[in-house]
Coordinates of C-alpha atoms and ligand atoms in Angstrom, one line a residue:
M1 CA -3.0 -38.5 -66.1
D2 CA -4.0 -36.7 -69.2
Q3 CA -1.7 -34.4 -71.2
A4 CA -1.2 -31.1 -69.4
I5 CA -1.8 -27.9 -71.3
E6 CA 1.1 -25.4 -71.3
L7 CA 0.4 -21.9 -70.1
H8 CA 3.9 -20.7 -70.1
K9 CA 6.9 -21.7 -72.1
A10 CA 10.4 -22.3 -70.7
T11 CA 13.0 -19.5 -71.0
P12 CA 16.3 -21.3 -70.9
G13 CA 19.4 -19.3 -70.2
S14 CA 17.5 -16.5 -68.5
Q15 CA 19.2 -13.6 -66.7
W16 CA 19.3 -13.8 -62.9
W17 CA 16.4 -11.5 -62.3
R18 CA 14.1 -13.6 -64.5
S19 CA 14.5 -16.9 -62.8
G20 CA 16.4 -16.3 -59.5
V21 CA 15.5 -16.5 -55.9
I22 CA 15.8 -13.1 -54.3
Y23 CA 16.1 -13.0 -50.5
Q24 CA 15.0 -9.9 -48.7
I25 CA 17.3 -8.7 -45.9
Y26 CA 15.8 -6.4 -43.4
P27 CA 19.1 -4.9 -42.1
R28 CA 17.9 -3.8 -38.7
S29 CA 16.9 -7.3 -37.8
F30 CA 19.3 -9.5 -39.6
A31 CA 22.5 -9.5 -37.5
D32 CA 24.0 -6.9 -35.2
F33 CA 27.8 -6.5 -35.3
D34 CA 28.4 -3.4 -33.2
G35 CA 26.2 -4.5 -30.3
D36 CA 23.7 -1.7 -30.2
G37 CA 20.8 -4.1 -30.6
I38 CA 20.1 -2.9 -34.2
G39 CA 21.4 -5.0 -37.1
D40 CA 24.0 -3.4 -39.4
L41 CA 25.9 -3.9 -42.6
R42 CA 28.9 -5.5 -41.0
G43 CA 26.5 -8.0 -39.3
I44 CA 25.2 -8.9 -42.8
E45 CA 28.7 -9.2 -44.2
R46 CA 29.7 -11.5 -41.4
R47 CA 26.7 -13.8 -42.0
L48 CA 26.8 -13.8 -45.8
E49 CA 28.4 -17.2 -46.1
T50 CA 25.5 -18.8 -44.3
L51 CA 23.1 -17.1 -46.7
S52 CA 25.1 -18.3 -49.6
S53 CA 24.8 -21.9 -48.4
L54 CA 21.0 -21.4 -48.5
G55 CA 21.2 -21.4 -52.3
I56 CA 19.8 -17.9 -53.1
D57 CA 20.8 -15.9 -56.2
A58 CA 20.3 -12.3 -55.0
V59 CA 19.6 -10.2 -51.9
W60 CA 17.4 -7.2 -51.7
L61 CA 18.4 -4.9 -48.8
S62 CA 15.7 -2.8 -47.2
P63 CA 16.8 0.8 -46.6
F64 CA 20.0 1.5 -44.7
F65 CA 20.3 5.1 -45.7
K66 CA 20.5 8.1 -43.5
S67 CA 17.2 8.4 -41.8
P68 CA 15.5 9.4 -38.6
Q69 CA 13.9 5.9 -38.7
K70 CA 10.3 7.1 -38.3
D71 CA 9.2 4.4 -40.7
A72 CA 12.2 2.0 -40.2
G73 CA 14.3 3.7 -42.8
Y74 CA 11.6 4.2 -45.5
D75 CA 11.9 7.8 -44.5
V76 CA 15.2 8.7 -46.2
A77 CA 17.0 11.9 -45.2
D78 CA 20.0 11.3 -47.5
Y79 CA 19.8 8.8 -50.4
T80 CA 23.6 8.5 -50.8
E81 CA 24.7 8.2 -47.1
V82 CA 24.6 5.2 -44.9
D83 CA 22.9 5.8 -41.6
P84 CA 25.4 5.5 -38.8
L85 CA 23.1 2.9 -37.2
F86 CA 23.9 0.6 -40.1
G87 CA 27.6 1.6 -40.7
T88 CA 29.4 3.5 -43.4
L89 CA 29.7 3.5 -47.2
D90 CA 32.9 1.5 -46.8
D91 CA 31.0 -1.1 -45.0
F92 CA 28.5 -1.2 -47.8
D93 CA 31.3 -1.6 -50.4
A94 CA 32.8 -4.4 -48.4
L95 CA 29.4 -6.1 -48.2
L96 CA 28.8 -5.7 -51.9
A97 CA 32.3 -7.1 -52.7
K98 CA 31.7 -10.1 -50.4
A99 CA 28.3 -10.8 -51.9
H100 CA 29.7 -10.7 -55.4
S101 CA 32.5 -13.0 -54.3
F102 CA 29.8 -15.6 -53.4
G103 CA 28.0 -14.9 -56.7
I104 CA 25.1 -13.2 -54.9
K105 CA 23.6 -10.1 -56.6
V106 CA 22.7 -7.1 -54.5
M107 CA 19.6 -5.0 -55.0
I108 CA 19.0 -2.0 -52.8
D109 CA 15.8 -0.2 -51.9
L110 CA 15.0 3.1 -53.6
V111 CA 12.2 5.1 -51.9
P112 CA 11.2 7.8 -54.5
N113 CA 7.6 8.6 -53.5
H114 CA 8.6 10.5 -50.4
T115 CA 11.5 11.6 -48.4
S116 CA 12.0 12.1 -44.7
D117 CA 10.9 15.5 -43.4
Q118 CA 14.6 15.8 -42.3
H119 CA 15.8 15.6 -45.9
A120 CA 17.6 18.8 -47.0
W121 CA 15.0 19.3 -49.8
F122 CA 12.2 19.4 -47.3
Q123 CA 14.0 21.6 -44.8
R124 CA 14.8 24.0 -47.6
A125 CA 11.2 24.0 -48.7
L126 CA 10.1 24.8 -45.2
A127 CA 12.4 27.7 -45.0
A128 CA 11.2 29.1 -48.4
A129 CA 8.0 31.0 -49.0
P130 CA 4.8 29.5 -50.5
G131 CA 5.0 29.4 -54.3
T132 CA 8.8 29.2 -54.5
S133 CA 10.7 26.6 -56.5
E134 CA 11.9 25.1 -53.2
R135 CA 8.3 24.2 -52.3
E136 CA 7.7 22.8 -55.7
F137 CA 9.8 19.7 -54.7
Y138 CA 6.8 18.6 -52.6
H139 CA 3.0 19.0 -52.6
F140 CA 2.4 22.2 -50.6
K141 CA -1.1 23.6 -50.8
D142 CA -3.2 26.2 -49.1
G143 CA -6.0 24.8 -47.0
L144 CA -9.7 25.0 -47.7
G145 CA -12.2 26.9 -45.5
E146 CA -12.2 30.5 -44.5
N147 CA -8.8 30.5 -43.0
G148 CA -7.3 27.6 -44.7
E149 CA -8.0 25.5 -41.7
L150 CA -9.3 22.4 -43.7
P151 CA -7.0 20.1 -45.6
P152 CA -6.8 20.7 -49.3
N153 CA -8.6 17.4 -50.2
N154 CA -10.0 14.3 -48.6
W155 CA -7.1 12.0 -49.0
V156 CA -6.1 9.8 -46.1
S157 CA -2.8 8.3 -45.1
M158 CA -2.0 4.6 -45.6
F159 CA -1.0 4.5 -42.0
G160 CA -4.3 6.2 -40.8
G161 CA -5.5 9.7 -40.3
S162 CA -5.3 12.6 -42.9
A163 CA -2.7 12.6 -45.6
W164 CA -2.2 16.3 -45.0
T165 CA -0.3 18.1 -42.2
R166 CA -0.5 21.9 -41.7
L167 CA 2.7 23.8 -41.2
V168 CA 3.3 26.2 -38.4
E169 CA 5.2 29.2 -39.7
E170 CA 8.2 30.6 -37.9
N171 CA 6.1 33.3 -36.3
G172 CA 3.7 30.7 -34.9
T173 CA 0.8 31.2 -37.3
P174 CA -0.6 28.3 -39.2
G175 CA 0.6 28.0 -42.8
Q176 CA 0.3 25.8 -45.9
W177 CA -0.4 22.0 -45.8
Y178 CA 1.8 19.3 -47.2
L179 CA 0.9 15.9 -48.5
H180 CA 2.1 12.6 -47.1
L181 CA 0.5 9.4 -48.2
F182 CA 2.3 7.7 -45.3
D183 CA 3.5 9.2 -42.1
S184 CA 3.6 12.9 -41.5
S185 CA 7.4 12.5 -41.4
Q186 CA 7.3 11.3 -45.0
P187 CA 6.3 14.2 -47.3
D188 CA 5.4 13.1 -50.8
L189 CA 7.7 14.4 -53.6
N190 CA 6.3 16.2 -56.6
W191 CA 7.2 14.0 -59.5
S192 CA 5.9 16.4 -62.1
N193 CA 8.9 18.6 -61.2
A194 CA 11.8 17.9 -63.6
Q195 CA 14.3 18.8 -60.9
V196 CA 13.0 16.0 -58.7
Q197 CA 13.4 13.6 -61.6
Q198 CA 17.0 14.8 -62.2
E199 CA 17.9 14.4 -58.6
F200 CA 16.8 10.8 -58.6
E201 CA 18.8 10.0 -61.8
K202 CA 21.9 11.2 -59.9
I203 CA 21.0 8.9 -57.0
L204 CA 20.6 5.9 -59.3
T205 CA 23.9 6.6 -60.9
F206 CA 25.6 7.0 -57.6
W207 CA 24.7 3.4 -56.5
L208 CA 25.1 1.9 -60.0
D209 CA 28.6 3.3 -60.1
R210 CA 29.3 1.6 -56.7
G211 CA 28.3 -1.7 -58.4
V212 CA 24.8 -2.5 -57.1
D213 CA 22.9 -5.0 -59.4
G214 CA 19.6 -3.2 -59.1
F215 CA 16.9 -1.6 -57.1
R216 CA 13.7 -2.6 -55.4
V217 CA 11.6 0.5 -55.9
D218 CA 9.2 1.5 -53.1
Q219 CA 5.6 2.6 -53.9
P220 CA 6.2 3.5 -57.5
H221 CA 2.5 3.4 -58.2
A222 CA 2.1 6.4 -55.8
M223 CA 4.6 8.7 -57.4
A224 CA 2.4 10.5 -60.0
K225 CA -0.7 12.3 -58.7
A226 CA -3.6 13.5 -60.9
L227 CA -3.3 17.1 -61.8
G228 CA -4.8 19.5 -59.2
L229 CA -5.0 16.7 -56.6
P230 CA -8.8 16.1 -56.8
D231 CA -10.7 14.3 -54.0
H232 CA -10.6 10.6 -53.7
P233 CA -14.0 9.7 -55.3
Y234 CA -14.9 7.0 -52.8
V235 CA -12.7 7.6 -49.8
E236 CA -15.4 6.4 -47.3
E237 CA -15.3 2.9 -48.8
A238 CA -11.7 2.6 -49.8
G239 CA -9.9 4.7 -47.2
A240 CA -6.4 5.4 -48.5
G241 CA -6.7 2.6 -51.1
F242 CA -8.6 1.7 -54.2
I243 CA -11.3 -0.8 -55.1
E244 CA -10.5 -3.0 -58.1
G245 CA -12.8 -2.4 -61.0
R246 CA -13.8 1.1 -59.8
E247 CA -12.4 4.4 -61.0
T248 CA -8.6 4.8 -60.2
P249 CA -8.2 7.3 -57.4
P250 CA -6.0 10.3 -58.1
M251 CA -3.0 9.1 -56.1
W252 CA -2.6 5.6 -57.5
F253 CA -1.1 4.3 -60.7
Q254 CA -1.4 7.4 -62.8
D255 CA 0.0 7.0 -66.4
E256 CA 2.3 10.0 -66.1
V257 CA 4.7 7.9 -64.2
H258 CA 5.8 5.6 -67.0
P259 CA 8.3 8.0 -68.8
I260 CA 10.2 8.2 -65.5
F261 CA 10.7 4.4 -65.3
R262 CA 11.7 4.3 -69.0
R263 CA 14.4 6.8 -68.3
W264 CA 15.6 4.8 -65.3
R265 CA 15.7 1.6 -67.4
E266 CA 17.8 3.4 -69.9
I267 CA 20.2 4.3 -67.2
L268 CA 20.3 0.8 -65.9
N269 CA 20.9 -0.6 -69.3
S270 CA 23.8 1.8 -69.9
Y271 CA 25.8 -0.1 -67.3
E272 CA 27.9 -3.1 -67.7
G273 CA 26.5 -6.4 -66.5
V274 CA 22.8 -7.0 -66.0
R275 CA 21.2 -4.5 -63.7
A276 CA 17.5 -4.8 -62.9
M277 CA 14.7 -3.0 -61.0
C278 CA 11.7 -4.5 -59.3
G279 CA 8.7 -2.3 -58.6
E280 CA 6.7 -2.7 -55.4
T281 CA 3.6 -2.0 -57.5
Y282 CA 0.2 -2.5 -56.0
V283 CA -1.6 -2.3 -59.3
Y284 CA -4.7 -4.4 -60.1
P285 CA -5.8 -6.0 -62.3
L286 CA -2.5 -7.5 -63.5
S287 CA -3.4 -6.6 -67.1
L288 CA -2.8 -3.1 -66.0
M289 CA 0.3 -4.0 -64.1
A290 CA 1.7 -5.5 -67.3
K291 CA 2.2 -1.9 -68.5
W292 CA 4.7 -1.4 -65.8
V293 CA 6.9 -4.3 -67.0
R294 CA 6.9 -3.5 -70.7
P295 CA 10.3 -4.3 -72.1
D296 CA 11.6 -0.7 -71.5
E297 CA 10.2 -0.2 -68.0
F298 CA 10.6 -2.3 -64.8
N299 CA 12.3 -5.7 -65.2
Q300 CA 9.7 -7.1 -62.9
T301 CA 7.2 -6.2 -60.2
F302 CA 6.1 -7.9 -57.0
N303 CA 3.1 -10.1 -57.6
F304 CA 0.9 -9.2 -54.7
R305 CA -2.0 -11.1 -56.4
F306 CA -0.3 -14.3 -55.4
L307 CA 0.3 -13.1 -51.8
D308 CA -3.2 -11.7 -51.6
A309 CA -4.7 -15.0 -52.6
G310 CA -4.2 -16.2 -49.0
W311 CA -4.0 -19.9 -49.4
D312 CA -7.3 -20.3 -51.2
P313 CA -7.2 -22.7 -54.2
K314 CA -9.7 -20.8 -56.3
K315 CA -7.9 -17.5 -55.7
L316 CA -4.5 -19.1 -56.4
F317 CA -5.7 -20.7 -59.5
D318 CA -7.0 -17.4 -60.8
A319 CA -3.9 -15.5 -59.6
I320 CA -1.6 -17.9 -61.5
N321 CA -3.6 -17.8 -64.7
E322 CA -3.8 -14.0 -64.6
S323 CA -0.1 -13.7 -63.9
F324 CA 1.1 -15.8 -66.8
E325 CA -1.4 -14.1 -69.1
A326 CA -0.4 -10.6 -68.1
F327 CA 3.3 -10.9 -67.8
D328 CA 4.0 -13.3 -70.7
G329 CA 1.9 -10.8 -72.8
V330 CA 4.8 -8.3 -72.4
G331 CA 7.7 -10.7 -72.1
A332 CA 8.2 -10.1 -68.4
P333 CA 8.7 -12.9 -65.8
A334 CA 6.0 -13.6 -63.3
T335 CA 7.3 -13.1 -59.8
W336 CA 6.1 -14.9 -56.7
V337 CA 6.1 -13.9 -53.1
L338 CA 4.5 -15.0 -49.8
N339 CA 6.3 -12.8 -47.2
N340 CA 7.9 -9.4 -46.7
H341 CA 8.5 -7.0 -43.8
D342 CA 5.0 -5.5 -44.3
V343 CA 2.8 -8.6 -43.8
I344 CA 2.1 -11.2 -41.1
R345 CA 4.7 -14.0 -41.5
H346 CA 3.1 -16.9 -43.5
A347 CA 3.7 -19.4 -40.7
S348 CA 1.3 -17.4 -38.6
R349 CA -0.9 -16.0 -41.4
F350 CA -1.9 -19.4 -42.6
G351 CA -2.6 -20.5 -39.0
G352 CA -5.4 -18.0 -38.5
H353 CA -8.0 -15.9 -40.2
Y354 CA -6.7 -12.4 -40.4
G355 CA -9.1 -10.8 -42.9
R356 CA -7.2 -8.6 -45.3
A357 CA -4.8 -11.0 -47.1
T358 CA -1.9 -8.6 -47.1
A359 CA -2.3 -8.4 -43.3
S360 CA -0.2 -5.3 -42.7
D361 CA -2.4 -4.5 -39.8
G362 CA -0.6 -7.2 -37.8
V363 CA -1.7 -9.4 -34.9
G364 CA -1.5 -8.2 -31.3
P365 CA -1.8 -9.9 -27.9
S366 CA -5.6 -9.2 -27.7
D367 CA -6.3 -10.7 -31.1
T368 CA -7.2 -14.3 -31.7
Q369 CA -3.8 -16.1 -31.7
P370 CA -2.7 -18.2 -34.7
D371 CA -2.2 -21.9 -34.7
N372 CA 1.5 -21.7 -35.6
E373 CA 1.8 -25.5 -36.0
L374 CA -0.9 -25.7 -38.6
G375 CA 0.4 -22.4 -40.0
L376 CA 3.9 -23.7 -40.5
A377 CA 2.6 -26.9 -42.1
I378 CA 0.6 -24.9 -44.7
A379 CA 3.4 -22.4 -45.1
K380 CA 6.0 -25.1 -46.0
G381 CA 3.5 -26.5 -48.5
A382 CA 2.9 -23.1 -49.9
T383 CA 6.6 -22.3 -50.2
L384 CA 7.2 -25.6 -52.0
F385 CA 4.3 -24.9 -54.3
M386 CA 5.8 -21.4 -55.0
L387 CA 9.4 -22.4 -55.5
A388 CA 8.7 -24.6 -58.5
L389 CA 6.8 -21.9 -60.3
P390 CA 8.8 -20.4 -63.2
G391 CA 9.9 -16.8 -62.8
A392 CA 11.6 -15.1 -59.9
S393 CA 10.7 -15.9 -56.3
Y394 CA 11.2 -13.6 -53.4
L395 CA 11.9 -14.9 -49.8
Y396 CA 11.9 -12.8 -46.6
Q397 CA 14.6 -13.3 -44.0
G398 CA 13.5 -15.8 -41.3
E399 CA 11.0 -17.7 -43.3
E400 CA 13.6 -20.3 -44.0
L401 CA 13.6 -20.9 -40.2
G402 CA 9.9 -21.2 -40.1
L403 CA 9.7 -18.1 -37.8
P404 CA 6.2 -17.2 -36.7
E405 CA 5.0 -13.6 -36.4
H406 CA 5.6 -12.2 -32.9
T407 CA 1.9 -11.9 -32.0
T408 CA 2.3 -11.1 -28.3
L409 CA 4.7 -8.2 -28.5
E410 CA 4.0 -5.6 -25.8
N411 CA 2.8 -2.2 -27.0
A412 CA 5.7 -0.5 -25.2
Y413 CA 8.1 -1.9 -27.9
R414 CA 6.0 -0.9 -31.0
Q415 CA 7.6 1.4 -33.5
D416 CA 5.5 1.1 -36.6
P417 CA 3.8 4.4 -37.3
T418 CA 0.6 2.5 -38.2
F419 CA 0.2 1.7 -34.5
F420 CA 0.5 5.3 -33.4
R421 CA -1.6 6.8 -36.2
T422 CA -4.5 4.5 -35.5
S423 CA -4.2 4.8 -31.7
G424 CA -3.4 1.1 -31.5
T425 CA -6.4 -0.1 -33.5
R426 CA -4.0 -1.6 -36.1
V427 CA -1.0 -3.0 -34.2
G428 CA 1.1 -2.8 -37.4
R429 CA 4.0 -4.6 -38.8
D430 CA 6.6 -4.9 -36.0
G431 CA 5.7 -8.5 -35.4
A432 CA 7.1 -9.5 -38.7
R433 CA 10.3 -7.5 -38.2
V434 CA 11.7 -9.2 -35.0
P435 CA 15.5 -9.9 -35.0
L436 CA 16.6 -13.3 -36.3
P437 CA 17.7 -16.1 -33.9
W438 CA 21.2 -17.4 -34.9
E439 CA 22.3 -19.5 -32.0
P440 CA 20.2 -20.6 -29.0
E441 CA 22.3 -18.6 -26.6
G442 CA 22.2 -15.2 -24.9
A443 CA 19.4 -12.8 -24.5
S444 CA 19.0 -12.2 -28.3
N445 CA 19.8 -15.7 -29.5
G446 CA 23.0 -14.7 -31.3
F447 CA 21.5 -11.7 -33.1
S448 CA 23.8 -9.5 -31.2
D449 CA 26.9 -10.4 -29.1
S450 CA 25.7 -7.8 -26.5
G451 CA 22.4 -9.6 -26.2
K452 CA 20.6 -6.4 -27.1
S453 CA 17.7 -6.5 -29.6
W454 CA 15.6 -3.5 -30.7
L455 CA 12.5 -5.7 -30.5
P456 CA 12.4 -8.7 -28.1
Q457 CA 12.1 -12.1 -29.7
P458 CA 9.2 -14.4 -28.6
E459 CA 10.1 -17.5 -26.6
S460 CA 9.6 -19.8 -29.6
Y461 CA 12.6 -18.3 -31.5
K462 CA 15.3 -20.0 -29.3
A463 CA 14.4 -23.5 -30.6
L464 CA 14.3 -22.1 -34.1
A465 CA 17.8 -20.7 -34.0
R466 CA 19.7 -21.2 -37.3
S467 CA 22.6 -23.2 -35.8
L468 CA 20.2 -25.8 -34.4
Q469 CA 18.4 -26.1 -37.8
E470 CA 21.7 -26.3 -39.7
A471 CA 22.5 -29.4 -37.7
D472 CA 19.1 -31.0 -38.2
E473 CA 18.2 -32.5 -41.6
N474 CA 14.5 -32.5 -40.7
S475 CA 14.5 -28.8 -40.0
T476 CA 12.6 -26.1 -41.9
L477 CA 16.0 -24.7 -42.9
S478 CA 17.1 -28.0 -44.4
F479 CA 13.8 -28.2 -46.2
Y480 CA 14.3 -24.8 -47.8
K481 CA 17.8 -25.7 -48.8
N482 CA 16.7 -28.9 -50.4
A483 CA 14.0 -27.2 -52.3
L484 CA 16.3 -24.4 -53.5
N485 CA 18.8 -27.0 -54.5
L486 CA 16.3 -29.0 -56.5
R487 CA 14.9 -25.8 -58.1
K488 CA 18.4 -25.0 -59.3
Q489 CA 19.2 -28.5 -60.4
F490 CA 16.1 -28.8 -62.6
A491 CA 16.3 -25.1 -63.7
L492 CA 12.7 -24.6 -62.6
G493 CA 13.0 -20.8 -62.4
E494 CA 13.5 -20.9 -66.2
G495 CA 10.9 -23.6 -66.7
S496 CA 7.5 -24.0 -68.1
F497 CA 4.0 -24.1 -66.6
A498 CA 1.0 -26.3 -67.3
W499 CA -1.9 -27.2 -65.0
L500 CA -2.3 -30.9 -64.4
P501 CA -5.7 -32.1 -65.4
G502 CA -7.6 -33.1 -62.3
H503 CA -5.7 -30.7 -60.1
T504 CA -7.2 -27.4 -60.8
G505 CA -9.1 -27.1 -57.5
P506 CA -10.9 -27.0 -55.2
G507 CA -9.4 -30.2 -53.7
S508 CA -5.9 -29.9 -55.1
L509 CA -3.8 -27.7 -57.3
G510 CA -1.1 -29.3 -59.4
Y511 CA 1.2 -28.2 -62.3
E512 CA 4.0 -29.4 -64.3
N513 CA 7.3 -27.6 -64.9
L514 CA 9.9 -29.2 -67.2
G515 CA 8.6 -32.7 -66.4
I516 CA 8.5 -32.1 -62.6
R517 CA 5.0 -32.3 -61.2
V518 CA 4.0 -30.2 -58.2
I519 CA 0.8 -31.1 -56.3
Y520 CA -0.7 -29.4 -53.2
N521 CA -3.6 -31.2 -51.4
F522 CA -6.3 -28.8 -50.2
G523 CA -8.9 -31.5 -49.7
K524 CA -9.7 -33.9 -46.9
D525 CA -8.9 -37.1 -48.9
P526 CA -5.3 -38.2 -49.4
I527 CA -3.9 -38.1 -52.9
D528 CA -2.2 -41.3 -54.0
L529 CA 1.0 -40.5 -55.8
G530 CA 1.3 -44.0 -57.1
S531 CA 4.7 -45.0 -58.3
A532 CA 6.0 -41.5 -58.9
K533 CA 9.4 -40.6 -57.5
V534 CA 9.0 -38.0 -54.7
L535 CA 11.8 -35.5 -55.0
I536 CA 10.7 -33.5 -52.0
S537 CA 7.6 -33.1 -49.9
S538 CA 6.6 -30.5 -47.3
Q539 CA 5.9 -33.2 -44.7
P540 CA 7.1 -36.8 -44.7
L541 CA 4.8 -38.9 -46.8
I542 CA 3.4 -42.1 -45.5
G543 CA 2.7 -44.8 -48.1
G544 CA 3.0 -42.5 -51.0
Q545 CA -0.1 -40.6 -49.9
L546 CA -0.3 -36.8 -50.0
E547 CA -2.4 -35.7 -47.1
I548 CA -4.3 -32.4 -46.6
N549 CA -2.0 -29.3 -46.6
Q550 CA 0.9 -31.2 -48.0
C551 CA 2.8 -30.5 -51.2
A552 CA 5.2 -32.6 -53.1
W553 CA 7.4 -32.4 -56.2
I554 CA 7.3 -35.7 -58.1
K555 CA 8.8 -37.2 -61.2
P556 CA 6.3 -39.5 -62.9
Ligands
GLC1 C1 6.5 0.3 -48.7 C2 7.4 -0.4 -47.7 C3 6.8 -0.1 -46.3 C4 6.8 1.4 -46.1 C5 6.0 2.1 -47.2 C6 6.3 3.6 -47.2 O1 5.2 -0.3 -48.7 O2 7.5 -1.7 -48.0 O3 7.6 -0.7 -45.3 O4 6.2 1.7 -44.9 O5 6.4 1.6 -48.5 O6 7.6 3.8 -47.6

């Protein structure tokens, strides 16, 4: 093979967030301790040891704060209280201490774009008159039309329908409108208000004082809105979103937001130890995203370009090139992710054709069903391909068990606001959020001792229970453990990157990281690995041949 050309240089001795594997815990579906069918902090604490044996470096906990749970906790009513559903602050402290005792860092989810409509700030705003400083915490506006009966602009919600809801005043007459880019129970905060900024600095400090290692920041690209809230210039084509290459709509990635993150980074840096924040930024192209990870802003952002590439060699090739170019340009690590609680699980996503790559619309019983066997084979290859890429990698609970999406969930169980706001046209994200199977016993496969489970598991989850996979060296779980072990052993997270000549698509993609070669076969013809030593492969290899949809790490 010819000499590979290096695109990214190794960063030996990197801090945890640069090169670590960060595992997303979705608390309501991880493990239930108190038996109410909803996962909780004590459930997580009890199962931490198992997680530690997986070989991850950090966990990110989705929101467990006080919330009416209209958007599964991404509607926060009090940022410094634990919702009784999940436990208490003491439970959190115990969980944090236990995680630290295993050497696992803990990031928590900060949701600054919006609060719950039950938050004291919003309730206070409702009780105050239009034009008051209380209302200035949010975006309240008079409506258009003769009697203010039309929404103030044409923005639509990410979950469907208008992004505006009109208030009914105490005397029953219609009042002002308030903005919500998500559900009507999630009013958007007004980030041009210095008081809002100060309140969040207090929230950051509260959790940093408790010892958290960092934050995953929800929807940071939505926080600043263009002055005057002008219309979305091409709402008919883009809906709530944007189209890359076109004018940036007034609700997405406005420049005014950067000083806020600089201030947050200063706060993080003022603490002992290494604290970090990762932005859930949906900003394209990545050359623009690079601004968000300049040395004094976010430590890193999710790389949705990689997730959005589906599993298409051309798109992946471009995504990886673009990532190194953009992130290295500002000294930030590239990050990699294939799953989270908002997208169809990759074991199902890669076993079907679900259009929009981010797939947050979900798959329902009346949609074409995925081929989960094919999906899992590709997913394991994809994960192996990802885990040797230098930079931080994010995993989502359950992917290490090869869990498929629950694609036949009955509508009666659905909770995602997307389902309700689109009258069921988009079934939404519940199928990716089903409670984990721990042991193949009881009605919820060990998720809860009571057998209860807020969403029912599909039949297939029993055979995928963790205890069965722990005991099976050929299981998906053992495969993940082996891969994570090797990643650590060869320090691949801190490694280098160079495409392997002859493996730049469309038949195969291959790269080298610190002397380890990683090849994924996208083509029909097997790839002969010759005399190379195979460190790990996504499927057992026969005769040193890498078949279609297989990936291997080899040492030449
Ligand atoms: C983020 C979360 C998602 C939530 C949305 C609104 O995208 O990941 O679950 O619904 O923000 O907070």
